[in-house]
Coordinates of C-alpha atoms in Angstrom, one line a residue:
M1 CA -15.6 -18.6 31.0
G2 CA -15.8 -21.2 28.2
V3 CA -12.9 -22.9 26.5
K4 CA -13.1 -20.7 23.4
R5 CA -13.3 -17.5 25.4
L6 CA -10.0 -18.5 27.0
F7 CA -8.4 -19.2 23.7
C8 CA -6.6 -15.9 23.2
T9 CA -5.3 -15.9 26.7
V10 CA -3.9 -19.4 26.3
V11 CA -2.2 -18.3 23.1
L12 CA -0.7 -15.2 24.7
I13 CA 0.7 -17.3 27.6
S14 CA 2.1 -19.9 25.2
L15 CA 3.7 -17.2 23.0
L16 CA 5.3 -15.4 26.0
A17 CA 6.7 -18.7 27.2
A18 CA 8.1 -19.5 23.7
C19 CA 9.7 -16.0 23.5
A20 CA 11.5 -16.7 26.8
Q21 CA 13.2 -19.8 25.5
P22 CA 16.6 -19.9 23.7
A23 CA 16.4 -19.9 20.0
A24 CA 16.1 -23.4 18.6
T25 CA 18.3 -24.7 15.8
P26 CA 16.3 -24.3 12.6
T27 CA 15.1 -27.5 10.9
P28 CA 14.1 -27.9 7.3
T29 CA 10.4 -27.3 6.7
P30 CA 8.8 -30.4 5.1
A31 CA 6.8 -29.8 2.0
P32 CA 3.0 -30.2 2.5
T33 CA 1.2 -32.8 0.5
P34 CA -0.8 -31.0 -2.1
T35 CA -4.3 -32.2 -2.9
T36 CA -4.6 -34.1 -6.2
A37 CA -8.3 -33.4 -6.7
P38 CA -9.1 -31.0 -9.6
R39 CA -10.3 -27.5 -8.6
Q40 CA -9.8 -28.1 -4.9
F41 CA -8.3 -25.9 -2.1
K42 CA -6.2 -27.0 0.8
A43 CA -6.2 -24.5 3.7
P44 CA -6.9 -21.3 1.6
Y45 CA -5.7 -18.3 3.7
G46 CA -5.8 -15.1 1.5
I47 CA -8.6 -13.9 -0.7
F48 CA -9.0 -10.9 -3.0
V49 CA -11.5 -9.8 -5.7
D50 CA -10.5 -7.5 -8.5
S51 CA -12.6 -4.8 -10.3
R52 CA -13.7 -7.5 -12.9
G53 CA -15.0 -9.7 -10.1
R54 CA -12.3 -12.3 -10.5
I55 CA -11.4 -14.1 -7.2
Y56 CA -7.8 -14.7 -6.2
V57 CA -6.9 -17.2 -3.5
A58 CA -3.7 -17.8 -1.7
D59 CA -3.9 -21.6 -1.3
R60 CA -1.5 -22.3 1.5
G61 CA -1.7 -26.0 1.6
N62 CA -1.2 -26.4 -2.2
S63 CA 1.6 -23.8 -2.3
C64 CA 0.0 -21.9 -5.1
I65 CA -2.2 -18.9 -6.1
V66 CA -5.5 -19.6 -7.7
R67 CA -7.8 -17.3 -9.8
L68 CA -11.3 -18.1 -10.7
D69 CA -13.9 -16.0 -12.6
D70 CA -16.8 -16.7 -10.2
M71 CA -18.1 -18.8 -7.3
N72 CA -18.8 -21.7 -9.8
G73 CA -15.1 -22.1 -10.3
D74 CA -15.2 -21.0 -13.9
G75 CA -11.9 -20.0 -15.4
W76 CA -9.9 -21.8 -12.7
T77 CA -6.2 -21.0 -13.1
A78 CA -3.5 -22.1 -10.6
Y79 CA 0.1 -21.0 -10.5
G80 CA 2.9 -22.1 -8.3
S81 CA 4.4 -25.1 -6.5
W82 CA 6.4 -25.9 -3.3
G83 CA 9.9 -24.4 -3.1
S84 CA 11.9 -21.2 -2.9
G85 CA 12.7 -20.5 -6.6
V86 CA 10.9 -18.6 -9.3
G87 CA 7.3 -19.7 -9.6
Q88 CA 7.4 -21.4 -6.2
F89 CA 5.9 -20.6 -2.8
K90 CA 6.2 -21.9 0.8
Y91 CA 2.9 -21.3 2.6
P92 CA 1.5 -18.3 0.6
M93 CA -0.7 -16.5 3.1
D94 CA -2.2 -13.5 1.2
V95 CA -2.7 -12.2 -2.3
F96 CA -3.5 -8.7 -3.7
A97 CA -4.1 -7.5 -7.3
D98 CA -3.4 -3.8 -8.0
S99 CA -5.3 -1.6 -10.5
A100 CA -2.9 -2.6 -13.3
G101 CA -3.5 -6.3 -12.6
K102 CA -0.2 -7.0 -11.0
I103 CA -0.4 -9.8 -8.4
Y104 CA 1.3 -9.5 -5.1
V105 CA 1.8 -12.5 -2.8
A106 CA 2.9 -12.7 0.9
D107 CA 5.1 -15.8 0.6
A108 CA 5.4 -16.4 4.3
G109 CA 7.5 -19.5 4.5
N110 CA 10.1 -17.9 2.2
H111 CA 10.0 -14.7 4.1
R112 CA 9.5 -12.6 1.0
I113 CA 7.0 -10.7 -1.0
V114 CA 6.5 -11.7 -4.6
R115 CA 5.0 -9.7 -7.5
M116 CA 4.1 -11.0 -11.0
D117 CA 2.3 -9.4 -13.9
D118 CA -0.2 -12.2 -14.5
M119 CA -1.2 -15.8 -13.6
R120 CA 1.6 -17.1 -15.8
G121 CA 4.2 -15.6 -13.5
S122 CA 5.5 -13.0 -16.0
N123 CA 8.1 -10.6 -14.7
W124 CA 8.4 -12.5 -11.4
T125 CA 10.0 -10.2 -8.8
A126 CA 10.7 -11.0 -5.2
L127 CA 11.9 -9.0 -2.2
G128 CA 13.0 -10.5 1.1
S129 CA 16.0 -12.1 2.8
Q130 CA 15.2 -15.7 1.8
W131 CA 15.5 -14.6 -1.8
T132 CA 18.6 -12.5 -1.6
T133 CA 20.6 -14.1 1.2
A134 CA 20.9 -17.8 2.2
G135 CA 19.9 -18.4 5.8
G136 CA 16.4 -17.3 6.0
S137 CA 14.5 -14.5 7.7
G138 CA 15.6 -11.2 9.3
A139 CA 14.6 -7.9 10.8
G140 CA 16.6 -5.5 8.8
S141 CA 15.9 -3.3 5.8
G142 CA 14.6 -5.5 3.0
Q143 CA 14.0 -8.4 5.3
F144 CA 10.8 -10.1 6.6
N145 CA 10.1 -12.8 9.1
Y146 CA 6.9 -14.7 8.0
P147 CA 5.0 -11.9 6.2
T148 CA 1.3 -12.8 6.2
S149 CA -0.5 -9.9 4.5
V150 CA 0.2 -7.5 1.6
C151 CA -1.7 -4.5 0.4
V152 CA -1.1 -1.7 -2.2
D153 CA -2.4 1.8 -1.8
L154 CA -3.7 4.2 -4.5
A155 CA -0.3 5.6 -5.0
G156 CA 1.3 2.2 -5.6
K157 CA 3.0 1.9 -2.2
I158 CA 3.3 -1.6 -0.8
Y159 CA 2.4 -2.4 2.8
V160 CA 3.3 -5.7 4.5
A161 CA 2.2 -7.2 7.8
D162 CA 5.6 -8.6 8.9
A163 CA 4.1 -11.1 11.4
R164 CA 7.1 -12.4 13.4
N165 CA 8.8 -9.0 13.4
H166 CA 5.6 -7.6 15.0
R167 CA 5.5 -4.6 12.6
I168 CA 4.0 -3.1 9.5
V169 CA 6.4 -2.3 6.6
R170 CA 5.8 0.2 3.8
M171 CA 8.0 0.6 0.7
D172 CA 7.6 2.5 -2.6
D173 CA 8.3 -0.4 -4.9
M174 CA 9.6 -3.9 -5.2
T175 CA 13.2 -2.7 -4.8
G176 CA 12.4 -1.8 -1.2
S177 CA 13.0 1.9 -1.7
N178 CA 12.0 4.2 1.1
W179 CA 11.6 1.2 3.4
T180 CA 9.6 2.4 6.5
I181 CA 8.6 0.4 9.5
F182 CA 6.1 0.9 12.3
G183 CA 5.6 -1.2 15.4
S184 CA 7.4 -3.3 17.9
H185 CA 6.7 -6.4 20.0
G186 CA 4.3 -5.8 22.8
L187 CA 0.8 -5.0 24.0
E188 CA 0.9 -1.2 24.3
A189 CA 0.0 1.6 21.9
G190 CA 2.1 1.3 18.7
Q191 CA 2.9 -2.3 19.3
F192 CA 1.8 -5.6 17.9
F193 CA 1.9 -9.2 19.1
L194 CA 2.0 -10.8 15.7
A195 CA 1.0 -8.4 13.0
S196 CA -1.2 -10.7 10.9
S197 CA -2.9 -8.2 8.5
V198 CA -2.7 -4.8 7.0
W199 CA -5.2 -2.8 5.0
V200 CA -5.1 0.8 3.6
D201 CA -8.3 2.8 3.0
P202 CA -8.7 5.4 0.2
A203 CA -7.8 8.2 2.7
G204 CA -4.5 6.5 3.3
R205 CA -5.3 5.4 6.9
I206 CA -3.7 2.1 7.9
Y207 CA -5.6 -0.7 9.6
A208 CA -3.7 -3.6 11.2
V209 CA -4.4 -6.7 13.2
G210 CA -2.2 -7.9 16.0
G211 CA -3.6 -11.4 16.3
A212 CA -2.4 -12.2 19.8
N213 CA -3.2 -8.7 21.0
C214 CA -6.8 -9.6 20.3
R215 CA -7.5 -6.2 18.7
I216 CA -7.5 -4.1 15.6
S217 CA -5.8 -0.8 15.2
R218 CA -5.8 2.2 12.9
M219 CA -3.3 5.0 12.3
D220 CA -3.2 7.9 9.9
D221 CA 0.4 7.3 8.7
M222 CA 3.5 5.3 9.2
D223 CA 4.5 7.6 12.1
G224 CA 1.6 6.2 14.0
Q225 CA -0.3 9.5 14.1
N226 CA -3.8 9.3 15.7
W227 CA -3.3 5.6 16.7
I228 CA -6.5 4.1 17.9
A229 CA -7.1 0.5 19.0
Y230 CA -10.3 -1.5 19.5
G231 CA -11.0 -4.9 21.0
S232 CA -9.9 -7.1 23.9
S233 CA -9.8 -10.9 24.5
G234 CA -13.0 -12.9 24.5
G235 CA -16.0 -14.0 22.4
G236 CA -18.5 -11.3 23.2
I237 CA -19.2 -7.8 21.9
A238 CA -16.1 -5.7 21.5
E239 CA -14.0 -8.8 22.0
F240 CA -11.9 -10.9 19.6
T241 CA -10.3 -14.3 19.8
Y242 CA -7.1 -14.3 17.7
P243 CA -8.4 -12.0 14.9
W244 CA -6.6 -12.7 11.6
D245 CA -7.6 -10.3 8.8
V246 CA -9.2 -6.8 8.4
C247 CA -10.8 -5.1 5.4
V248 CA -12.7 -1.8 5.0
D249 CA -15.6 -1.4 2.6
S250 CA -16.6 1.7 0.5
A251 CA -18.7 3.0 3.3
G252 CA -15.8 2.9 5.8
R253 CA -17.2 -0.1 7.7
I254 CA -14.6 -2.4 9.2
Y255 CA -14.7 -6.2 8.8
V256 CA -12.6 -8.6 10.9
S257 CA -12.2 -12.4 10.6
D258 CA -12.2 -13.6 14.2
G259 CA -11.0 -16.9 15.5
Y260 CA -14.2 -17.2 17.4
Q261 CA -15.5 -18.8 14.1
R262 CA -17.2 -15.6 13.0
I263 CA -16.9 -12.5 10.9
V264 CA -17.4 -9.1 12.7
R265 CA -18.3 -5.8 11.3
V266 CA -18.2 -2.4 13.0
D267 CA -19.1 1.0 11.7
D268 CA -16.0 2.7 13.2
M269 CA -13.0 2.3 15.5
H270 CA -15.3 2.8 18.5
G271 CA -17.3 -0.3 17.7
S272 CA -20.5 1.4 16.7
G273 CA -23.0 -0.9 14.9
W274 CA -21.2 -4.1 16.1
I275 CA -22.6 -7.2 14.3
A276 CA -21.1 -10.7 14.2
Y277 CA -22.0 -13.7 12.0
G278 CA -20.9 -17.3 12.1
S279 CA -20.3 -20.3 14.3
N280 CA -18.2 -23.5 14.3
G281 CA -18.9 -26.2 11.7
K282 CA -19.1 -27.1 8.1
G283 CA -22.5 -26.0 7.1
V284 CA -24.3 -22.7 6.1
G285 CA -23.1 -19.9 8.3
E286 CA -20.3 -21.9 9.8
F287 CA -16.5 -21.7 9.7
M288 CA -14.3 -24.5 10.9
L289 CA -12.3 -24.3 14.0
G290 CA -8.7 -25.2 13.2
P291 CA -6.3 -27.6 14.9
E292 CA -4.3 -26.5 17.9
V293 CA -2.7 -23.2 17.0
E294 CA 0.9 -23.4 15.8
L295 CA 2.9 -20.6 17.4
L296 CA 3.0 -17.4 15.3
E297 CA 1.5 -19.1 12.3
V298 CA -2.1 -20.4 12.0
A299 CA -5.4 -18.7 12.5
A300 CA -8.1 -20.5 14.5
G301 CA -11.2 -19.8 12.4
P302 CA -12.0 -17.9 9.2
A303 CA -8.8 -16.6 7.7
G304 CA -8.7 -14.0 4.9
L305 CA -11.7 -11.9 4.0
F306 CA -12.5 -9.3 1.3
V307 CA -15.5 -7.0 0.7
G308 CA -16.3 -6.7 -3.0
S309 CA -18.7 -4.5 -5.0
G310 CA -22.2 -4.3 -3.6
G311 CA -20.9 -5.2 -0.2
R312 CA -20.6 -8.9 -0.9
I313 CA -18.3 -10.6 1.7
Y314 CA -15.8 -13.2 0.6
V315 CA -14.0 -15.4 3.1
A316 CA -11.2 -17.9 3.0
D317 CA -12.6 -20.7 5.2
A318 CA -9.2 -22.3 5.7
F319 CA -10.0 -25.4 7.7
N320 CA -13.1 -26.3 5.6
S321 CA -10.8 -25.9 2.5
R322 CA -13.3 -23.7 0.7
I323 CA -14.1 -20.1 0.0
V324 CA -17.4 -18.5 1.0
R325 CA -19.4 -15.6 -0.4
M326 CA -22.4 -13.9 1.3
D327 CA -24.4 -10.8 0.4
D328 CA -24.5 -9.3 3.9
M329 CA -23.7 -9.8 7.6
H330 CA -26.9 -12.0 7.9
G331 CA -25.4 -14.6 5.6
A332 CA -27.9 -13.9 2.7
N333 CA -27.2 -16.0 -0.4
W334 CA -24.5 -18.0 1.3
T335 CA -22.4 -19.6 -1.4
T336 CA -19.4 -21.9 -1.2
F337 CA -16.8 -23.2 -3.6
P338 CA -16.0 -26.0 -4.0

Protein backbone atom coordinates (compact mmCIF):
# COMPACT_ATOMS: atom_id res chain seq x y z
CA MET A 1 0.00 0.00 0.00
CA GLY A 2 1.46 3.38 -1.04
CA VAL A 3 2.18 6.29 1.23
CA LYS A 4 -0.87 8.24 0.10
CA ARG A 5 -3.16 5.25 0.58
CA LEU A 6 -1.99 5.09 4.19
CA PHE A 7 -2.67 8.79 4.74
CA CYS A 8 -6.12 8.52 6.31
CA THR A 9 -5.05 5.67 8.59
CA VAL A 10 -2.10 7.73 9.83
CA VAL A 11 -4.39 10.69 10.47
CA LEU A 12 -6.81 8.52 12.44
CA ILE A 13 -4.02 7.11 14.61
CA SER A 14 -2.62 10.58 15.23
CA LEU A 15 -6.01 11.98 16.13
CA LEU A 16 -6.81 9.13 18.49
CA ALA A 17 -3.47 9.64 20.21
CA ALA A 18 -4.11 13.35 20.49
CA CYS A 19 -7.56 12.78 21.98
CA ALA A 20 -6.02 10.59 24.68
CA GLN A 21 -3.69 13.33 25.89
CA PRO A 22 -4.54 15.86 28.64
CA ALA A 23 -5.81 19.17 27.32
CA ALA A 24 -2.99 21.59 26.65
CA THR A 25 -2.99 25.16 27.88
CA PRO A 26 -4.26 27.31 24.98
CA THR A 27 -1.72 29.63 23.40
CA PRO A 28 -2.48 32.71 21.32
CA THR A 29 -2.86 31.99 17.62
CA PRO A 30 -0.39 34.07 15.60
CA ALA A 31 -1.83 36.10 12.77
CA PRO A 32 -0.92 34.73 9.33
CA THR A 33 1.06 36.96 7.03
CA PRO A 34 -1.33 38.08 4.29
CA THR A 35 -0.21 38.26 0.70
CA THR A 36 0.52 41.79 -0.48
CA ALA A 37 0.05 40.99 -4.17
CA PRO A 38 -3.13 42.41 -5.75
CA ARG A 39 -5.90 39.96 -6.62
CA GLN A 40 -4.13 36.98 -5.09
CA PHE A 41 -5.34 34.18 -2.80
CA LYS A 42 -3.49 32.55 0.04
CA ALA A 43 -4.86 29.09 0.86
CA PRO A 44 -8.48 29.58 -0.31
CA TYR A 45 -10.72 27.00 1.39
CA GLY A 46 -14.39 27.73 0.68
CA ILE A 47 -16.05 28.53 -2.66
CA PHE A 48 -19.62 29.36 -3.66
CA VAL A 49 -21.28 30.65 -6.85
CA ASP A 50 -24.51 32.64 -6.69
CA SER A 51 -27.40 32.74 -9.20
CA ARG A 52 -25.71 35.63 -11.03
CA GLY A 53 -22.55 33.61 -11.53
CA ARG A 54 -20.48 35.62 -9.05
CA ILE A 55 -17.83 33.61 -7.24
CA TYR A 56 -17.31 33.90 -3.48
CA VAL A 57 -14.12 32.62 -1.87
CA ALA A 58 -13.20 32.14 1.78
CA ASP A 59 -9.53 33.12 1.63
CA ARG A 60 -8.18 31.48 4.77
CA GLY A 61 -4.63 32.78 4.60
CA ASN A 62 -5.65 36.38 3.95
CA SER A 63 -8.39 36.35 6.63
CA CYS A 64 -10.99 37.71 4.20
CA ILE A 65 -13.90 36.93 1.91
CA VAL A 66 -13.46 37.67 -1.80
CA ARG A 67 -16.09 38.05 -4.51
CA LEU A 68 -15.32 38.16 -8.21
CA ASP A 69 -17.60 38.36 -11.22
CA ASP A 70 -15.88 35.70 -13.31
CA MET A 71 -12.77 33.57 -13.71
CA ASN A 72 -10.88 36.56 -15.10
CA GLY A 73 -11.06 38.20 -11.69
CA ASP A 74 -13.28 41.04 -12.90
CA GLY A 75 -15.11 42.88 -10.13
CA TRP A 76 -12.66 41.69 -7.48
CA THR A 77 -13.93 42.76 -4.05
CA ALA A 78 -12.37 41.72 -0.74
CA TYR A 79 -13.70 42.21 2.78
CA GLY A 80 -12.14 41.40 6.13
CA SER A 81 -8.90 41.36 8.07
CA TRP A 82 -7.31 39.30 10.84
CA GLY A 83 -8.99 39.55 14.24
CA SER A 84 -12.07 38.81 16.32
CA GLY A 85 -14.08 42.00 15.97
CA VAL A 86 -16.62 43.26 13.48
CA GLY A 87 -15.28 42.91 9.94
CA GLN A 88 -12.56 40.52 11.05
CA PHE A 89 -11.95 36.79 10.62
CA LYS A 90 -9.56 34.14 11.89
CA TYR A 91 -9.19 31.37 9.33
CA PRO A 92 -12.47 31.72 7.41
CA MET A 93 -13.09 28.25 5.99
CA ASP A 94 -16.37 28.48 4.07
CA VAL A 95 -18.77 30.98 2.51
CA PHE A 96 -22.40 30.73 1.35
CA ALA A 97 -24.77 33.30 -0.19
CA ASP A 98 -28.52 32.80 0.22
CA SER A 99 -31.27 33.71 -2.26
CA ALA A 100 -31.51 37.22 -0.78
CA GLY A 101 -27.79 37.78 -1.26
CA LYS A 102 -26.87 37.58 2.40
CA ILE A 103 -23.39 36.18 2.93
CA TYR A 104 -22.63 33.56 5.59
CA VAL A 105 -19.09 32.72 6.73
CA ALA A 106 -17.74 29.84 8.79
CA ASP A 107 -15.23 31.85 10.83
CA ALA A 108 -13.44 28.80 12.18
CA GLY A 109 -10.67 30.35 14.25
CA ASN A 110 -13.19 32.58 16.04
CA HIS A 111 -15.54 29.62 16.62
CA ARG A 112 -18.48 31.51 15.15
CA ILE A 113 -20.75 31.93 12.16
CA VAL A 114 -21.01 35.38 10.61
CA ARG A 115 -23.71 36.85 8.38
CA MET A 116 -23.55 40.13 6.48
CA ASP A 117 -25.86 41.70 3.93
CA ASP A 118 -23.22 42.52 1.35
CA MET A 119 -19.51 42.71 0.64
CA ARG A 120 -19.27 45.93 2.68
CA GLY A 121 -20.18 44.05 5.86
CA SER A 122 -23.57 45.75 6.31
CA ASN A 123 -25.64 44.43 9.23
CA TRP A 124 -22.79 42.26 10.48
CA THR A 125 -24.18 39.56 12.78
CA ALA A 126 -22.25 36.80 14.53
CA LEU A 127 -23.19 33.73 16.56
CA GLY A 128 -20.74 31.65 18.58
CA SER A 129 -18.98 31.56 21.90
CA GLN A 130 -15.92 33.52 20.80
CA TRP A 131 -18.23 36.43 20.04
CA THR A 132 -20.44 36.31 23.12
CA THR A 133 -18.13 34.99 25.84
CA ALA A 134 -14.41 35.49 26.42
CA GLY A 135 -12.50 32.24 26.53
CA GLY A 136 -13.11 30.61 23.19
CA SER A 137 -14.96 27.60 21.91
CA GLY A 138 -17.58 25.37 23.49
CA ALA A 139 -19.96 22.49 22.94
CA GLY A 140 -23.16 23.96 24.34
CA SER A 141 -26.13 25.65 22.71
CA GLY A 142 -24.98 28.61 20.65
CA GLN A 143 -21.38 27.42 20.74
CA PHE A 144 -19.05 26.00 18.10
CA ASN A 145 -15.59 24.49 18.11
CA TYR A 146 -13.89 25.30 14.80
CA PRO A 147 -16.87 25.39 12.40
CA THR A 148 -15.65 24.70 8.87
CA SER A 149 -18.80 24.69 6.70
CA VAL A 150 -22.09 26.59 6.50
CA CYS A 151 -25.16 26.04 4.31
CA VAL A 152 -28.67 27.56 4.17
CA ASP A 153 -31.68 25.53 3.01
CA LEU A 154 -34.68 26.72 0.99
CA ALA A 155 -36.56 27.58 4.20
CA GLY A 156 -33.70 29.79 5.44
CA LYS A 157 -32.50 27.39 8.13
CA ILE A 158 -28.77 27.47 8.76
CA TYR A 159 -26.65 24.32 8.92
CA VAL A 160 -23.10 24.21 10.27
CA ALA A 161 -20.41 21.54 10.27
CA ASP A 162 -19.06 21.97 13.80
CA ALA A 163 -15.77 20.19 13.13
CA ARG A 164 -14.14 19.71 16.50
CA ASN A 165 -17.45 18.97 18.19
CA HIS A 166 -17.95 16.20 15.60
CA ARG A 167 -21.51 17.22 14.86
CA ILE A 168 -23.91 18.99 12.51
CA VAL A 169 -25.88 21.95 13.88
CA ARG A 170 -29.11 23.44 12.55
CA MET A 171 -30.74 26.68 13.68
CA ASP A 172 -33.62 28.75 12.41
CA ASP A 173 -31.77 32.05 12.34
CA MET A 174 -28.72 33.94 13.53
CA THR A 175 -30.07 34.15 17.08
CA GLY A 176 -29.64 30.38 17.32
CA SER A 177 -33.36 29.71 17.78
CA ASN A 178 -34.41 26.05 17.66
CA TRP A 179 -30.78 24.99 18.00
CA THR A 180 -30.61 21.31 17.00
CA ILE A 181 -27.58 19.04 16.87
CA PHE A 182 -26.87 15.65 15.35
CA GLY A 183 -23.78 13.51 15.72
CA SER A 184 -21.11 12.55 18.18
CA HIS A 185 -17.45 11.62 18.12
CA GLY A 186 -16.83 8.20 16.65
CA LEU A 187 -16.76 5.87 13.68
CA GLU A 188 -20.20 4.29 13.87
CA ALA A 189 -23.55 5.21 12.31
CA GLY A 190 -24.62 8.70 13.34
CA GLN A 191 -21.07 9.65 14.30
CA PHE A 192 -18.38 11.86 12.80
CA PHE A 193 -14.63 12.05 13.27
CA LEU A 194 -14.31 15.71 12.31
CA ALA A 195 -17.45 17.03 10.64
CA SER A 196 -15.79 19.09 7.91
CA SER A 197 -18.70 19.82 5.53
CA VAL A 198 -22.50 19.97 5.32
CA TRP A 199 -24.81 20.36 2.32
CA VAL A 200 -28.62 20.31 2.04
CA ASP A 201 -30.36 19.32 -1.20
CA PRO A 202 -33.74 20.74 -2.40
CA ALA A 203 -35.54 17.78 -0.79
CA GLY A 204 -34.07 18.73 2.60
CA ARG A 205 -31.75 15.74 2.83
CA ILE A 206 -28.54 16.48 4.68
CA TYR A 207 -25.13 15.41 3.38
CA ALA A 208 -22.08 15.54 5.60
CA VAL A 209 -18.40 14.68 5.51
CA GLY A 210 -16.53 13.18 8.41
CA GLY A 211 -13.00 13.82 7.18
CA ALA A 212 -11.15 11.37 9.38
CA ASN A 213 -13.96 8.82 8.93
CA CYS A 214 -12.98 8.78 5.24
CA ARG A 215 -16.64 8.71 4.22
CA ILE A 216 -19.65 10.80 3.30
CA SER A 217 -23.07 10.37 4.85
CA ARG A 218 -26.66 11.36 4.16
CA MET A 219 -29.73 11.56 6.39
CA ASP A 220 -33.30 12.69 5.80
CA ASP A 221 -33.48 15.03 8.79
CA MET A 222 -31.76 16.15 11.97
CA ASP A 223 -33.02 13.02 13.75
CA GLY A 224 -30.74 10.95 11.52
CA GLN A 225 -33.59 9.17 9.75
CA ASN A 226 -32.47 6.85 6.93
CA TRP A 227 -28.79 7.41 7.70
CA ILE A 228 -26.57 6.01 4.97
CA ALA A 229 -22.79 6.24 4.68
CA TYR A 230 -20.47 5.61 1.75
CA GLY A 231 -16.71 5.22 1.55
CA SER A 232 -13.72 3.80 3.37
CA SER A 233 -10.05 4.64 3.70
CA GLY A 234 -7.87 4.51 0.61
CA GLY A 235 -7.21 5.88 -2.85
CA GLY A 236 -9.24 3.53 -5.02
CA ILE A 237 -12.86 3.28 -6.11
CA ALA A 238 -15.30 3.72 -3.20
CA GLU A 239 -12.43 4.99 -1.07
CA PHE A 240 -11.49 8.44 0.23
CA THR A 241 -8.37 9.90 1.79
CA TYR A 242 -9.43 12.65 4.19
CA PRO A 243 -12.39 13.98 2.17
CA TRP A 244 -13.13 17.65 2.89
CA ASP A 245 -16.22 19.00 1.10
CA VAL A 246 -19.45 17.72 -0.45
CA CYS A 247 -21.90 19.29 -2.91
CA VAL A 248 -24.92 17.96 -4.82
CA ASP A 249 -25.87 19.12 -8.33
CA SER A 250 -29.33 19.67 -9.82
CA ALA A 251 -29.40 16.06 -11.05
CA GLY A 252 -28.73 14.71 -7.56
CA ARG A 253 -25.17 13.64 -8.28
CA ILE A 254 -22.78 13.92 -5.35
CA TYR A 255 -19.35 15.59 -5.60
CA VAL A 256 -16.59 15.20 -3.03
CA SER A 257 -13.20 16.90 -2.73
CA ASP A 258 -10.83 14.13 -1.72
CA GLY A 259 -7.42 14.48 -0.11
CA TYR A 260 -6.08 12.00 -2.66
CA GLN A 261 -5.67 15.14 -4.84
CA ARG A 262 -8.85 14.57 -6.80
CA ILE A 263 -12.53 15.35 -7.16
CA VAL A 264 -14.96 12.42 -7.02
CA ARG A 265 -18.51 12.21 -8.36
CA VAL A 266 -21.05 9.46 -7.73
CA ASP A 267 -24.64 9.20 -8.91
CA ASP A 268 -26.02 8.13 -5.54
CA MET A 269 -25.09 7.06 -2.03
CA HIS A 270 -24.34 3.54 -3.28
CA GLY A 271 -21.47 4.83 -5.41
CA SER A 272 -23.04 4.22 -8.80
CA GLY A 273 -21.28 5.93 -11.68
CA TRP A 274 -18.07 6.54 -9.72
CA ILE A 275 -15.70 8.87 -11.53
CA ALA A 276 -12.61 10.64 -10.22
CA TYR A 277 -10.46 13.38 -11.70
CA GLY A 278 -7.18 14.91 -10.59
CA SER A 279 -3.66 14.20 -9.44
CA ASN A 280 -0.96 15.93 -7.42
CA GLY A 281 0.75 18.98 -8.88
CA LYS A 282 0.42 22.55 -10.11
CA GLY A 283 -0.66 22.03 -13.69
CA VAL A 284 -3.83 21.28 -15.62
CA GLY A 285 -5.87 18.59 -13.90
CA GLU A 286 -3.74 18.79 -10.78
CA PHE A 287 -4.33 19.84 -7.18
CA MET A 288 -1.54 20.45 -4.72
CA LEU A 289 -0.88 18.10 -1.84
CA GLY A 290 -0.70 20.18 1.32
CA PRO A 291 1.90 20.12 4.07
CA GLU A 292 1.74 17.67 6.93
CA VAL A 293 -1.81 17.70 8.23
CA GLU A 294 -2.44 19.88 11.24
CA LEU A 295 -4.71 17.97 13.61
CA LEU A 296 -8.39 18.75 13.15
CA GLU A 297 -7.70 21.61 10.78
CA VAL A 298 -6.21 21.32 7.31
CA ALA A 299 -7.30 19.34 4.28
CA ALA A 300 -4.65 17.52 2.28
CA GLY A 301 -5.73 18.23 -1.27
CA PRO A 302 -8.50 20.21 -2.98
CA ALA A 303 -10.60 21.96 -0.34
CA GLY A 304 -14.02 23.53 -1.06
CA LEU A 305 -16.02 22.77 -4.19
CA PHE A 306 -19.27 23.94 -5.74
CA VAL A 307 -21.27 22.88 -8.78
CA GLY A 308 -22.79 25.80 -10.63
CA SER A 309 -25.24 26.20 -13.49
CA GLY A 310 -24.62 23.93 -16.44
CA GLY A 311 -22.73 21.51 -14.22
CA ARG A 312 -19.55 23.57 -14.09
CA ILE A 313 -17.34 22.53 -11.18
CA TYR A 314 -15.53 25.13 -9.08
CA VAL A 315 -12.73 24.13 -6.71
CA ALA A 316 -10.74 25.98 -4.07
CA ASP A 317 -7.27 24.58 -4.78
CA ALA A 318 -5.95 25.65 -1.40
CA PHE A 319 -2.28 24.79 -1.60
CA ASN A 320 -1.88 26.14 -5.12
CA SER A 321 -3.50 29.36 -3.81
CA ARG A 322 -5.92 29.45 -6.74
CA ILE A 323 -9.45 28.60 -7.73
CA VAL A 324 -10.28 26.24 -10.57
CA ARG A 325 -13.25 25.83 -12.88
CA MET A 326 -13.91 22.94 -15.24
CA ASP A 327 -16.91 22.06 -17.35
CA ASP A 328 -17.11 18.38 -16.41
CA MET A 329 -15.43 15.49 -14.64
CA HIS A 330 -12.98 15.11 -17.53
CA GLY A 331 -11.49 18.55 -16.88
CA ALA A 332 -12.86 20.14 -20.06
CA ASN A 333 -12.08 23.86 -20.35
CA TRP A 334 -9.89 23.80 -17.26
CA THR A 335 -9.54 27.40 -16.09
CA THR A 336 -7.65 28.81 -13.12
CA PHE A 337 -7.48 32.16 -11.35
CA PRO A 338 -5.11 33.78 -10.70
